[in-house]
mmCIF file of C-alpha atoms in Angstrom:
data_model
loop_
_atom_site.group_PDB
_atom_site.id
_atom_site.type_symbol
_atom_site.label_atom_id
_atom_site.label_comp_id
_atom_site.label_asym_id
_atom_site.label_seq_id
_atom_site.Cartn_x
_atom_site.Cartn_y
_atom_site.Cartn_z
ATOM 1 C CA MET A 1 48.833 -4.529 -16.052
ATOM 2 C CA ILE A 2 45.495 -5.664 -16.995
ATOM 3 C CA GLU A 3 43.444 -5.265 -19.963
ATOM 4 C CA SER A 4 40.730 -2.700 -19.853
ATOM 5 C CA THR A 5 37.511 -4.858 -20.181
ATOM 6 C CA THR A 6 35.311 -1.827 -21.641
ATOM 7 C CA THR A 7 36.572 0.671 -24.209
ATOM 8 C CA PRO A 8 33.816 0.792 -26.612
ATOM 9 C CA ALA A 9 34.803 4.190 -28.315
ATOM 10 C CA GLU A 10 30.576 4.957 -27.721
ATOM 11 C CA ALA A 11 31.507 3.880 -23.791
ATOM 12 C CA ALA A 12 29.727 6.179 -21.434
ATOM 13 C CA PRO A 13 31.901 8.221 -19.615
ATOM 14 C CA VAL A 14 33.446 6.727 -16.281
ATOM 15 C CA GLY A 15 31.690 7.000 -12.909
ATOM 16 C CA TYR A 16 34.426 9.222 -12.161
ATOM 17 C CA VAL A 17 34.706 11.656 -14.702
ATOM 18 C CA ASP A 18 33.512 14.754 -12.663
ATOM 19 C CA ASP A 19 36.423 13.604 -10.070
ATOM 20 C CA LYS A 20 38.870 13.345 -12.165
ATOM 21 C CA LYS A 21 40.991 16.401 -11.782
ATOM 22 C CA ALA A 22 41.271 15.566 -8.291
ATOM 23 C CA LEU A 23 41.965 12.029 -8.818
ATOM 24 C CA LEU A 24 44.851 12.742 -10.749
ATOM 25 C CA ALA A 25 46.170 15.492 -8.798
ATOM 26 C CA ARG A 26 46.166 12.857 -5.480
ATOM 27 C CA LEU A 27 47.590 10.125 -7.824
ATOM 28 C CA ARG A 28 50.787 12.358 -8.668
ATOM 29 C CA ARG A 29 50.970 13.429 -5.079
ATOM 30 C CA THR A 30 50.871 9.572 -4.247
ATOM 31 C CA GLU A 31 53.640 9.287 -7.209
ATOM 32 C CA GLY A 32 55.651 11.571 -5.557
ATOM 33 C CA GLN A 33 55.782 9.748 -2.676
ATOM 34 C CA VAL A 34 56.867 6.397 -3.792
ATOM 35 C CA ARG A 35 59.329 8.481 -5.351
ATOM 36 C CA GLY A 36 60.429 9.623 -2.008
ATOM 37 C CA ILE A 37 60.713 6.501 0.021
ATOM 38 C CA ALA A 38 62.760 5.327 -2.734
ATOM 39 C CA ARG A 39 65.224 8.100 -2.189
ATOM 40 C CA MET A 40 64.776 7.725 1.534
ATOM 41 C CA VAL A 41 66.004 3.935 1.033
ATOM 42 C CA GLU A 42 68.764 5.277 -1.582
ATOM 43 C CA ASP A 43 69.916 7.853 1.430
ATOM 44 C CA GLU A 44 70.105 4.771 3.890
ATOM 45 C CA THR A 45 66.997 6.648 6.163
ATOM 46 C CA TYR A 46 66.188 4.956 9.405
ATOM 47 C CA CYS A 47 63.848 2.005 8.661
ATOM 48 C CA ILE A 48 60.915 3.752 10.961
ATOM 49 C CA ASP A 49 60.697 6.865 8.990
ATOM 50 C CA VAL A 50 60.206 4.806 5.953
ATOM 51 C CA LEU A 51 57.593 2.639 7.787
ATOM 52 C CA THR A 52 55.924 5.646 8.445
ATOM 53 C CA GLN A 53 55.842 7.139 4.648
ATOM 54 C CA ILE A 54 54.699 3.485 3.307
ATOM 55 C CA SER A 55 51.840 3.451 5.554
ATOM 56 C CA ALA A 56 51.008 7.061 4.496
ATOM 57 C CA ALA A 57 51.178 6.353 0.812
ATOM 58 C CA ASN A 58 49.122 3.075 1.582
ATOM 59 C CA ARG A 59 46.859 5.334 2.919
ATOM 60 C CA ALA A 60 46.705 8.005 0.016
ATOM 61 C CA LEU A 61 45.953 4.812 -2.529
ATOM 62 C CA GLU A 62 43.110 3.805 -0.364
ATOM 63 C CA ARG A 63 41.557 7.209 -0.253
ATOM 64 C CA VAL A 64 42.009 7.169 -3.985
ATOM 65 C CA ALA A 65 40.272 3.605 -4.390
ATOM 66 C CA LEU A 66 37.355 4.643 -1.903
ATOM 67 C CA SER A 67 36.237 7.386 -4.005
ATOM 68 C CA LEU A 68 36.518 6.025 -7.437
ATOM 69 C CA LEU A 69 34.354 2.785 -5.920
ATOM 70 C CA GLU A 70 31.931 5.543 -4.899
ATOM 71 C CA ASP A 71 31.629 7.039 -7.945
ATOM 72 C CA HIS A 72 31.339 3.716 -9.357
ATOM 73 C CA LEU A 73 28.441 2.558 -7.006
ATOM 74 C CA ARG A 74 26.694 6.189 -7.986
ATOM 75 C CA HIS A 75 27.047 5.883 -11.561
ATOM 76 C CA CYS A 76 27.792 2.462 -13.397
ATOM 77 C CA VAL A 77 26.386 0.090 -10.583
ATOM 78 C CA ALA A 78 23.028 2.284 -10.447
ATOM 79 C CA GLU A 79 22.521 2.501 -14.316
ATOM 80 C CA ALA A 80 22.804 -1.430 -14.661
ATOM 81 C CA VAL A 81 20.740 -1.942 -11.436
ATOM 82 C CA ALA A 82 18.224 0.474 -13.077
ATOM 83 C CA GLU A 83 18.496 -1.482 -16.224
ATOM 84 C CA GLY A 84 18.177 -4.776 -14.507
ATOM 85 C CA GLY A 85 18.467 -8.233 -15.264
ATOM 86 C CA GLU A 86 21.613 -10.108 -15.137
ATOM 87 C CA ALA A 87 23.997 -7.140 -15.866
ATOM 88 C CA ALA A 88 22.650 -5.599 -12.835
ATOM 89 C CA ASP A 89 23.696 -8.692 -11.075
ATOM 90 C CA ALA A 90 27.357 -9.312 -12.825
ATOM 91 C CA LYS A 91 27.930 -5.458 -11.907
ATOM 92 C CA VAL A 92 27.020 -5.893 -8.383
ATOM 93 C CA ARG A 93 29.217 -9.025 -8.148
ATOM 94 C CA GLU A 94 32.035 -7.360 -10.020
ATOM 95 C CA ALA A 95 32.035 -4.038 -7.646
ATOM 96 C CA SER A 96 31.605 -6.820 -4.368
ATOM 97 C CA ASP A 97 34.827 -8.857 -5.730
ATOM 98 C CA ALA A 98 36.758 -5.384 -6.131
ATOM 99 C CA ILE A 99 35.967 -4.204 -2.652
ATOM 100 C CA ALA A 100 37.337 -7.830 -1.488
ATOM 101 C CA ARG A 101 40.245 -7.260 -3.035
ATOM 102 C CA LEU A 102 40.773 -3.550 -1.433
ATOM 103 C CA VAL A 103 39.750 -4.817 2.047
ATOM 104 C CA ARG A 104 42.375 -7.620 1.708
ATOM 105 C CA SER A 105 44.990 -5.613 0.261
ATOM 106 C CA MET B 1 57.931 14.001 4.595
ATOM 107 C CA ILE B 2 59.086 13.537 8.029
ATOM 108 C CA GLU B 3 62.346 14.122 9.612
ATOM 109 C CA SER B 4 64.778 10.866 9.652
ATOM 110 C CA THR B 5 65.213 10.731 13.372
ATOM 111 C CA THR B 6 69.063 9.385 13.129
ATOM 112 C CA THR B 7 71.555 10.793 11.097
ATOM 113 C CA PRO B 8 75.023 10.546 12.622
ATOM 114 C CA ALA B 9 77.170 10.669 10.626
ATOM 115 C CA GLU B 10 78.975 7.624 12.513
ATOM 116 C CA ALA B 11 75.570 5.962 12.527
ATOM 117 C CA ALA B 12 75.606 2.195 11.992
ATOM 118 C CA PRO B 13 74.301 1.214 8.751
ATOM 119 C CA VAL B 14 70.412 0.649 8.438
ATOM 120 C CA GLY B 15 68.931 -2.816 8.839
ATOM 121 C CA TYR B 16 68.216 -3.122 5.237
ATOM 122 C CA VAL B 17 71.276 -2.161 3.648
ATOM 123 C CA ASP B 18 71.975 -6.009 2.168
ATOM 124 C CA ASP B 19 68.474 -5.396 0.557
ATOM 125 C CA LYS B 20 68.681 -1.896 -0.408
ATOM 126 C CA LYS B 21 69.203 -2.836 -4.253
ATOM 127 C CA ALA B 22 66.057 -5.288 -4.221
ATOM 128 C CA LEU B 23 63.970 -2.616 -2.496
ATOM 129 C CA LEU B 24 65.045 0.034 -4.329
ATOM 130 C CA ALA B 25 64.123 -2.283 -7.586
ATOM 131 C CA ARG B 26 60.711 -2.779 -6.427
ATOM 132 C CA LEU B 27 60.217 1.023 -5.262
ATOM 133 C CA ARG B 28 60.673 2.017 -8.670
ATOM 134 C CA ARG B 29 58.396 -0.680 -9.990
ATOM 135 C CA THR B 30 55.927 0.396 -7.660
ATOM 136 C CA GLU B 31 56.523 4.280 -8.697
ATOM 137 C CA GLY B 32 55.704 3.313 -12.441
ATOM 138 C CA GLN B 33 52.699 1.497 -11.280
ATOM 139 C CA VAL B 34 51.167 4.638 -9.240
ATOM 140 C CA ARG B 35 52.233 6.493 -12.870
ATOM 141 C CA GLY B 36 50.206 3.870 -14.579
ATOM 142 C CA ILE B 37 47.045 4.154 -12.580
ATOM 143 C CA ALA B 38 47.279 7.775 -13.061
ATOM 144 C CA ARG B 39 47.280 7.388 -17.147
ATOM 145 C CA MET B 40 44.198 4.855 -16.646
ATOM 146 C CA VAL B 41 42.668 7.720 -14.696
ATOM 147 C CA GLU B 42 43.628 10.248 -17.503
ATOM 148 C CA ASP B 43 42.317 7.530 -20.354
ATOM 149 C CA GLU B 44 39.012 7.219 -18.398
ATOM 150 C CA THR B 45 39.854 3.665 -17.825
ATOM 151 C CA TYR B 46 36.645 1.326 -16.406
ATOM 152 C CA CYS B 47 36.861 1.922 -12.590
ATOM 153 C CA ILE B 48 37.001 -1.822 -11.614
ATOM 154 C CA ASP B 49 40.024 -2.078 -13.676
ATOM 155 C CA VAL B 50 41.526 1.073 -11.960
ATOM 156 C CA LEU B 51 40.758 -0.419 -8.583
ATOM 157 C CA THR B 52 42.398 -3.838 -9.702
ATOM 158 C CA GLN B 53 45.808 -1.838 -9.914
ATOM 159 C CA ILE B 54 45.104 -0.081 -6.744
ATOM 160 C CA SER B 55 45.136 -3.015 -5.072
ATOM 161 C CA ALA B 56 48.303 -4.606 -6.553
ATOM 162 C CA ALA B 57 50.452 -1.309 -5.772
ATOM 163 C CA ASN B 58 49.258 -1.583 -2.179
ATOM 164 C CA ARG B 59 49.928 -5.077 -1.765
ATOM 165 C CA ALA B 60 53.717 -3.653 -3.464
ATOM 166 C CA LEU B 61 54.200 -1.205 -0.709
ATOM 167 C CA GLU B 62 52.979 -3.865 1.701
ATOM 168 C CA ARG B 63 55.683 -6.177 0.825
ATOM 169 C CA VAL B 64 58.383 -3.429 0.579
ATOM 170 C CA ALA B 65 57.337 -2.714 4.243
ATOM 171 C CA LEU B 66 56.965 -6.328 5.480
ATOM 172 C CA SER B 67 60.946 -6.673 4.169
ATOM 173 C CA LEU B 68 61.972 -3.273 5.427
ATOM 174 C CA LEU B 69 60.470 -4.398 9.022
ATOM 175 C CA GLU B 70 61.991 -8.112 9.196
ATOM 176 C CA ASP B 71 65.515 -6.150 8.556
ATOM 177 C CA HIS B 72 64.651 -3.868 11.236
ATOM 178 C CA LEU B 73 63.718 -6.388 13.512
ATOM 179 C CA ARG B 74 66.533 -8.758 12.756
ATOM 180 C CA HIS B 75 69.224 -5.744 12.945
ATOM 181 C CA CYS B 76 68.397 -2.878 14.689
ATOM 182 C CA VAL B 77 65.930 -4.623 17.222
ATOM 183 C CA ALA B 78 67.833 -7.050 17.920
ATOM 184 C CA GLU B 79 71.304 -5.413 18.797
ATOM 185 C CA ALA B 80 69.212 -2.678 20.939
ATOM 186 C CA VAL B 81 67.551 -5.472 22.991
ATOM 187 C CA ALA B 82 71.465 -7.065 23.087
ATOM 188 C CA GLU B 83 72.312 -3.938 24.722
ATOM 189 C CA GLY B 84 69.130 -3.718 27.480
ATOM 190 C CA GLY B 85 68.180 -1.058 29.475
ATOM 191 C CA GLU B 86 65.762 1.585 28.428
ATOM 192 C CA ALA B 87 66.924 1.758 24.928
ATOM 193 C CA ALA B 88 65.830 -1.470 24.417
ATOM 194 C CA ASP B 89 62.792 -0.898 25.486
ATOM 195 C CA ALA B 90 61.932 2.110 23.209
ATOM 196 C CA LYS B 91 62.930 0.420 20.163
ATOM 197 C CA VAL B 92 60.501 -2.683 20.637
ATOM 198 C CA ARG B 93 57.759 0.312 21.487
ATOM 199 C CA GLU B 94 58.985 1.771 18.269
ATOM 200 C CA ALA B 95 58.670 -1.261 16.365
ATOM 201 C CA SER B 96 55.400 -1.768 17.703
ATOM 202 C CA ASP B 97 54.097 1.368 16.834
ATOM 203 C CA ALA B 98 55.249 0.764 13.311
ATOM 204 C CA ILE B 99 53.541 -2.523 13.088
ATOM 205 C CA ALA B 100 50.302 -0.951 14.191
ATOM 206 C CA ARG B 101 50.165 1.790 11.523
ATOM 207 C CA LEU B 102 50.808 -0.902 8.856
ATOM 208 C CA VAL B 103 48.406 -3.024 9.993
ATOM 209 C CA ARG B 104 45.552 -0.405 9.827
ATOM 210 C CA SER B 105 46.847 1.138 6.665
ATOM 211 C CA MET C 1 26.312 -1.171 20.457
ATOM 212 C CA ILE C 2 24.776 1.441 18.167
ATOM 213 C CA GLU C 3 21.213 1.838 17.746
ATOM 214 C CA SER C 4 19.697 0.151 14.336
ATOM 215 C CA THR C 5 18.806 3.316 12.063
ATOM 216 C CA THR C 6 15.824 1.473 10.596
ATOM 217 C CA THR C 7 13.190 -0.482 12.627
ATOM 218 C CA PRO C 8 9.839 0.203 11.436
ATOM 219 C CA ALA C 9 7.266 -2.770 11.877
ATOM 220 C CA GLU C 10 6.410 -2.416 8.160
ATOM 221 C CA ALA C 11 10.364 -2.359 7.020
ATOM 222 C CA ALA C 12 11.054 -4.282 3.998
ATOM 223 C CA PRO C 13 13.102 -7.341 4.803
ATOM 224 C CA VAL C 14 16.929 -7.089 4.815
ATOM 225 C CA GLY C 15 18.907 -7.456 2.175
ATOM 226 C CA TYR C 16 20.340 -10.339 3.570
ATOM 227 C CA VAL C 17 17.458 -12.547 4.522
ATOM 228 C CA ASP C 18 17.892 -15.123 1.824
ATOM 229 C CA ASP C 19 21.446 -15.887 3.555
ATOM 230 C CA LYS C 20 20.300 -15.046 7.244
ATOM 231 C CA LYS C 21 21.147 -18.776 7.942
ATOM 232 C CA ALA C 22 24.402 -19.137 6.156
ATOM 233 C CA LEU C 23 25.787 -16.346 7.947
ATOM 234 C CA LEU C 24 24.480 -17.263 11.469
ATOM 235 C CA ALA C 25 26.429 -20.522 10.893
ATOM 236 C CA ARG C 26 29.627 -18.354 10.408
ATOM 237 C CA LEU C 27 28.878 -16.198 13.051
ATOM 238 C CA ARG C 28 28.456 -18.966 15.513
ATOM 239 C CA ARG C 29 31.608 -20.390 14.467
ATOM 240 C CA THR C 30 33.654 -17.130 14.716
ATOM 241 C CA GLU C 31 32.324 -17.274 18.180
ATOM 242 C CA GLY C 32 33.432 -20.417 18.814
ATOM 243 C CA GLN C 33 37.153 -19.237 17.866
ATOM 244 C CA VAL C 34 37.482 -16.245 19.525
ATOM 245 C CA ARG C 35 36.259 -18.012 22.689
ATOM 246 C CA GLY C 36 38.979 -20.558 21.730
ATOM 247 C CA ILE C 37 41.726 -17.966 21.529
ATOM 248 C CA ALA C 38 40.561 -16.874 24.834
ATOM 249 C CA ARG C 39 41.274 -20.246 25.791
ATOM 250 C CA MET C 40 44.776 -20.486 24.489
ATOM 251 C CA VAL C 41 45.445 -16.993 26.217
ATOM 252 C CA GLU C 42 44.346 -18.854 29.305
ATOM 253 C CA ASP C 43 46.436 -21.763 28.963
ATOM 254 C CA GLU C 44 49.618 -19.461 28.297
ATOM 255 C CA THR C 45 49.612 -21.055 24.209
ATOM 256 C CA TYR C 46 52.881 -19.988 22.754
ATOM 257 C CA CYS C 47 52.285 -16.277 21.289
ATOM 258 C CA ILE C 48 52.427 -17.268 17.565
ATOM 259 C CA ASP C 49 49.820 -19.788 17.770
ATOM 260 C CA VAL C 50 47.430 -17.210 19.256
ATOM 261 C CA LEU C 51 48.319 -14.644 16.667
ATOM 262 C CA THR C 52 47.648 -17.126 13.852
ATOM 263 C CA GLN C 53 44.177 -17.763 14.810
ATOM 264 C CA ILE C 54 43.334 -14.210 15.784
ATOM 265 C CA SER C 55 44.153 -13.872 11.830
ATOM 266 C CA ALA C 56 41.857 -16.137 11.244
ATOM 267 C CA ALA C 57 39.134 -15.219 13.059
ATOM 268 C CA ASN C 58 39.589 -11.649 11.739
ATOM 269 C CA ARG C 59 39.255 -13.307 8.350
ATOM 270 C CA ALA C 60 36.428 -15.015 9.262
ATOM 271 C CA LEU C 61 34.602 -12.146 10.203
ATOM 272 C CA GLU C 62 35.502 -10.198 6.964
ATOM 273 C CA ARG C 63 34.154 -12.731 4.909
ATOM 274 C CA VAL C 64 30.914 -12.078 6.677
ATOM 275 C CA ALA C 65 31.116 -8.495 6.628
ATOM 276 C CA LEU C 66 31.604 -9.090 2.550
ATOM 277 C CA SER C 67 28.729 -11.277 1.959
ATOM 278 C CA LEU C 68 26.239 -8.779 3.784
ATOM 279 C CA LEU C 69 27.662 -6.217 1.896
ATOM 280 C CA GLU C 70 26.913 -7.521 -1.682
ATOM 281 C CA ASP C 71 23.432 -8.679 -0.375
ATOM 282 C CA HIS C 72 23.128 -5.022 0.912
ATOM 283 C CA LEU C 73 24.068 -3.516 -2.621
ATOM 284 C CA ARG C 74 22.072 -5.979 -3.941
ATOM 285 C CA HIS C 75 18.705 -5.231 -2.544
ATOM 286 C CA CYS C 76 19.080 -2.190 -0.568
ATOM 287 C CA VAL C 77 21.212 0.237 -2.721
ATOM 288 C CA ALA C 78 19.733 -1.152 -5.650
ATOM 289 C CA GLU C 79 16.087 -0.240 -4.687
ATOM 290 C CA ALA C 80 16.909 3.146 -3.335
ATOM 291 C CA VAL C 81 19.012 3.785 -6.851
ATOM 292 C CA ALA C 82 15.845 2.904 -8.740
ATOM 293 C CA GLU C 83 13.896 5.140 -6.454
ATOM 294 C CA GLY C 84 16.489 8.125 -7.146
ATOM 295 C CA GLY C 85 16.555 11.006 -5.801
ATOM 296 C CA GLU C 86 18.203 12.136 -2.512
ATOM 297 C CA ALA C 87 17.466 8.922 -0.838
ATOM 298 C CA ALA C 88 19.788 7.167 -3.647
ATOM 299 C CA ASP C 89 22.439 9.337 -2.715
ATOM 300 C CA ALA C 90 22.486 9.011 0.638
ATOM 301 C CA LYS C 91 22.456 5.041 0.371
ATOM 302 C CA VAL C 92 25.135 5.411 -1.694
ATOM 303 C CA ARG C 93 27.273 7.456 0.484
ATOM 304 C CA GLU C 94 26.159 4.996 3.676
ATOM 305 C CA ALA C 95 27.415 2.229 1.834
ATOM 306 C CA SER C 96 30.439 3.721 1.011
ATOM 307 C CA ASP C 97 31.335 5.015 4.809
ATOM 308 C CA ALA C 98 30.324 1.505 5.735
ATOM 309 C CA ILE C 99 33.436 0.132 3.238
ATOM 310 C CA ALA C 100 35.966 2.649 4.023
ATOM 311 C CA ARG C 101 35.491 1.393 7.334
ATOM 312 C CA LEU C 102 36.237 -2.157 6.403
ATOM 313 C CA VAL C 103 39.314 -1.487 4.582
ATOM 314 C CA ARG C 104 40.909 0.272 7.386
ATOM 315 C CA SER C 105 39.669 -2.263 10.363
ATOM 316 C CA MET D 1 42.548 -25.045 15.613
ATOM 317 C CA ILE D 2 46.284 -25.415 15.162
ATOM 318 C CA GLU D 3 48.534 -27.512 17.797
ATOM 319 C CA SER D 4 50.831 -25.348 19.755
ATOM 320 C CA THR D 5 54.527 -25.778 18.597
ATOM 321 C CA THR D 6 56.156 -25.163 22.078
ATOM 322 C CA THR D 7 54.288 -27.008 25.100
ATOM 323 C CA PRO D 8 57.540 -28.553 27.053
ATOM 324 C CA ALA D 9 56.611 -28.656 30.724
ATOM 325 C CA GLU D 10 59.838 -26.625 31.775
ATOM 326 C CA ALA D 11 58.879 -23.766 29.056
ATOM 327 C CA ALA D 12 59.585 -20.555 29.767
ATOM 328 C CA PRO D 13 56.397 -18.329 30.452
ATOM 329 C CA VAL D 14 55.046 -17.152 27.468
ATOM 330 C CA GLY D 15 55.781 -13.121 26.612
ATOM 331 C CA TYR D 16 52.026 -11.937 27.773
ATOM 332 C CA VAL D 17 52.233 -13.468 30.948
ATOM 333 C CA ASP D 18 52.045 -10.166 32.519
ATOM 334 C CA ASP D 19 49.124 -9.017 30.463
ATOM 335 C CA LYS D 20 47.286 -12.358 30.667
ATOM 336 C CA LYS D 21 44.158 -10.753 32.592
ATOM 337 C CA ALA D 22 43.578 -7.574 30.376
ATOM 338 C CA LEU D 23 44.364 -9.872 27.552
ATOM 339 C CA LEU D 24 41.538 -12.257 28.806
ATOM 340 C CA ALA D 25 38.877 -9.282 29.777
ATOM 341 C CA ARG D 26 39.427 -7.686 26.220
ATOM 342 C CA LEU D 27 38.902 -11.549 24.272
ATOM 343 C CA ARG D 28 35.636 -11.805 26.693
ATOM 344 C CA ARG D 29 34.824 -8.488 25.835
ATOM 345 C CA THR D 30 35.033 -9.577 21.805
ATOM 346 C CA GLU D 31 33.120 -12.824 22.098
ATOM 347 C CA GLY D 32 30.761 -10.942 23.549
ATOM 348 C CA GLN D 33 30.508 -8.390 20.259
ATOM 349 C CA VAL D 34 30.416 -11.474 18.096
ATOM 350 C CA ARG D 35 27.496 -12.942 19.802
ATOM 351 C CA GLY D 36 25.569 -9.163 19.507
ATOM 352 C CA ILE D 37 26.579 -9.791 15.894
ATOM 353 C CA ALA D 38 24.524 -13.075 15.610
ATOM 354 C CA ARG D 39 21.771 -11.603 17.574
ATOM 355 C CA MET D 40 21.918 -8.949 15.151
ATOM 356 C CA VAL D 41 21.667 -10.815 12.389
ATOM 357 C CA GLU D 42 19.096 -12.845 13.660
ATOM 358 C CA ASP D 43 16.739 -10.193 14.219
ATOM 359 C CA GLU D 44 17.917 -8.957 10.750
ATOM 360 C CA THR D 45 19.045 -5.616 11.817
ATOM 361 C CA TYR D 46 19.682 -3.335 8.995
ATOM 362 C CA CYS D 47 22.945 -4.055 7.346
ATOM 363 C CA ILE D 48 25.161 -0.877 7.689
ATOM 364 C CA ASP D 49 24.479 -0.964 11.383
ATOM 365 C CA VAL D 50 25.589 -4.765 11.632
ATOM 366 C CA LEU D 51 28.823 -4.080 9.143
ATOM 367 C CA THR D 52 29.686 -1.332 11.835
ATOM 368 C CA GLN D 53 29.543 -3.435 14.807
ATOM 369 C CA ILE D 54 31.653 -6.631 12.525
ATOM 370 C CA SER D 55 34.415 -3.310 11.700
ATOM 371 C CA ALA D 56 34.328 -3.126 15.502
ATOM 372 C CA ALA D 57 34.910 -6.779 16.691
ATOM 373 C CA ASN D 58 37.591 -6.796 13.633
ATOM 374 C CA ARG D 59 39.253 -3.635 15.775
ATOM 375 C CA ALA D 60 38.901 -5.435 19.043
ATOM 376 C CA LEU D 61 40.717 -8.650 17.756
ATOM 377 C CA GLU D 62 43.636 -6.431 16.389
ATOM 378 C CA ARG D 63 44.591 -4.627 18.922
ATOM 379 C CA VAL D 64 44.936 -8.023 21.044
ATOM 380 C CA ALA D 65 46.944 -9.201 18.545
ATOM 381 C CA LEU D 66 49.303 -6.292 18.518
ATOM 382 C CA SER D 67 49.447 -6.357 22.201
ATOM 383 C CA LEU D 68 50.548 -10.130 21.857
ATOM 384 C CA LEU D 69 52.795 -9.291 18.997
ATOM 385 C CA GLU D 70 54.182 -6.371 21.302
ATOM 386 C CA ASP D 71 54.816 -8.741 24.477
ATOM 387 C CA HIS D 72 56.530 -11.566 22.226
ATOM 388 C CA LEU D 73 59.331 -9.135 20.734
ATOM 389 C CA ARG D 74 60.024 -8.005 23.988
ATOM 390 C CA HIS D 75 60.603 -11.422 25.479
ATOM 391 C CA CYS D 76 60.552 -14.438 23.052
ATOM 392 C CA VAL D 77 62.480 -12.664 20.404
ATOM 393 C CA ALA D 78 64.364 -10.916 22.569
ATOM 394 C CA GLU D 79 65.608 -13.364 24.442
ATOM 395 C CA ALA D 80 66.360 -15.472 21.430
ATOM 396 C CA VAL D 81 68.379 -12.651 19.775
ATOM 397 C CA ALA D 82 70.641 -12.364 23.080
ATOM 398 C CA GLU D 83 71.436 -16.332 22.641
ATOM 399 C CA GLY D 84 72.421 -15.574 19.242
ATOM 400 C CA GLY D 85 72.676 -18.371 16.207
ATOM 401 C CA GLU D 86 70.077 -20.029 13.928
ATOM 402 C CA ALA D 87 67.425 -19.911 16.696
ATOM 403 C CA ALA D 88 67.463 -16.030 16.766
ATOM 404 C CA ASP D 89 67.266 -16.314 13.055
ATOM 405 C CA ALA D 90 64.027 -18.485 13.291
ATOM 406 C CA LYS D 91 62.308 -16.292 15.505
ATOM 407 C CA VAL D 92 62.760 -13.101 13.788
ATOM 408 C CA ARG D 93 61.419 -15.035 10.660
ATOM 409 C CA GLU D 94 58.273 -16.564 12.455
ATOM 410 C CA ALA D 95 57.542 -13.122 14.119
ATOM 411 C CA SER D 96 57.752 -11.473 10.592
ATOM 412 C CA ASP D 97 55.784 -13.851 8.987
ATOM 413 C CA ALA D 98 52.785 -13.542 12.124
ATOM 414 C CA ILE D 99 53.094 -10.043 11.103
ATOM 415 C CA ALA D 100 52.348 -10.336 7.334
ATOM 416 C CA ARG D 101 49.732 -12.408 8.332
ATOM 417 C CA LEU D 102 48.001 -9.722 10.560
ATOM 418 C CA VAL D 103 48.777 -6.949 7.898
ATOM 419 C CA ARG D 104 46.930 -9.299 5.097
ATOM 420 C CA SER D 105 43.920 -10.264 7.163
#
């Protein structure tokens, strides 16, 4: 678990604040999927069926990530860009690095 | 959750039976990671930090999948291939389809 | 091949205009890689060696895509966002859709 | 470009020998796609349209890889497994490593 890089008390709300409820519901469901996969392994379920569930859980996490990312571009990156300067540049680079990690994971 | 396609009482042990304990430990850890991601969203953690954790959880699931797949090739597919015939062919196709799903997820 | 969605004569330069030379060099190299893979198949090179080259070509294309995307966020999306309104919204959604296609390809 | 690890004159035909013509046709088409992407960059085509073509070329390469892999499992791995022993083990591990590279690329 990494440290959050920004948690000032006076911070602007995060970009995904309006989607928070939906994101949490999807993450709870994904947590249940992963618990279900553990149960399948515990019960020695046929390998291919376990793999199918892992692909589904991966896609569910990806959808959460893509949704977070869109909110991030729309709010945090947009604001930084509007202010301009080095901070804008840093935000774009940070977002690009996160996209690269997603594409490779 | 899909139905297991093979659960005869007299079934051969699944290919990953020897790795079961390690796989379960990794899945429990991944379940904890996903729960941690939900907590980050609940706490309105900075988007990029949440994305980093999602990429990590995805990689963890991928490692479990690749390990299951190797065991599957080594045992189930190998056995089917040794017996030959249509069943061997079906097993190879089934494994290939699972690989395609993984590559695309 | 799809139609370009914006080709007005008076169009602003694309975001990647400063990286154009480097991008072209990398694409020429990737084209050579794909031609090399065809030659390997022609020569009936061992399957695993062909697969290794395909993974390398995929990573090369991914790097080009990530570079284009960063330029796009930095210039086209930033400009649209600075102007605000519906066009900004549309640009963010368009970029998010492209990211989703990349993550899944 | 890596060296082929097996090129004995008396080598068994590679697993994909029956699909060679179809694989070559697909690789020629993918090479054309990559050349088309370079032309788009040369012409300063809109970034998102270039990204769409890159995703398409990646999927095309992936399909070639999955087809090669299925042939490899069906022939090379199956034969090694039928013979058994350490060579079988090595073949399964080699195939698993190639799958891991594909999943991550």
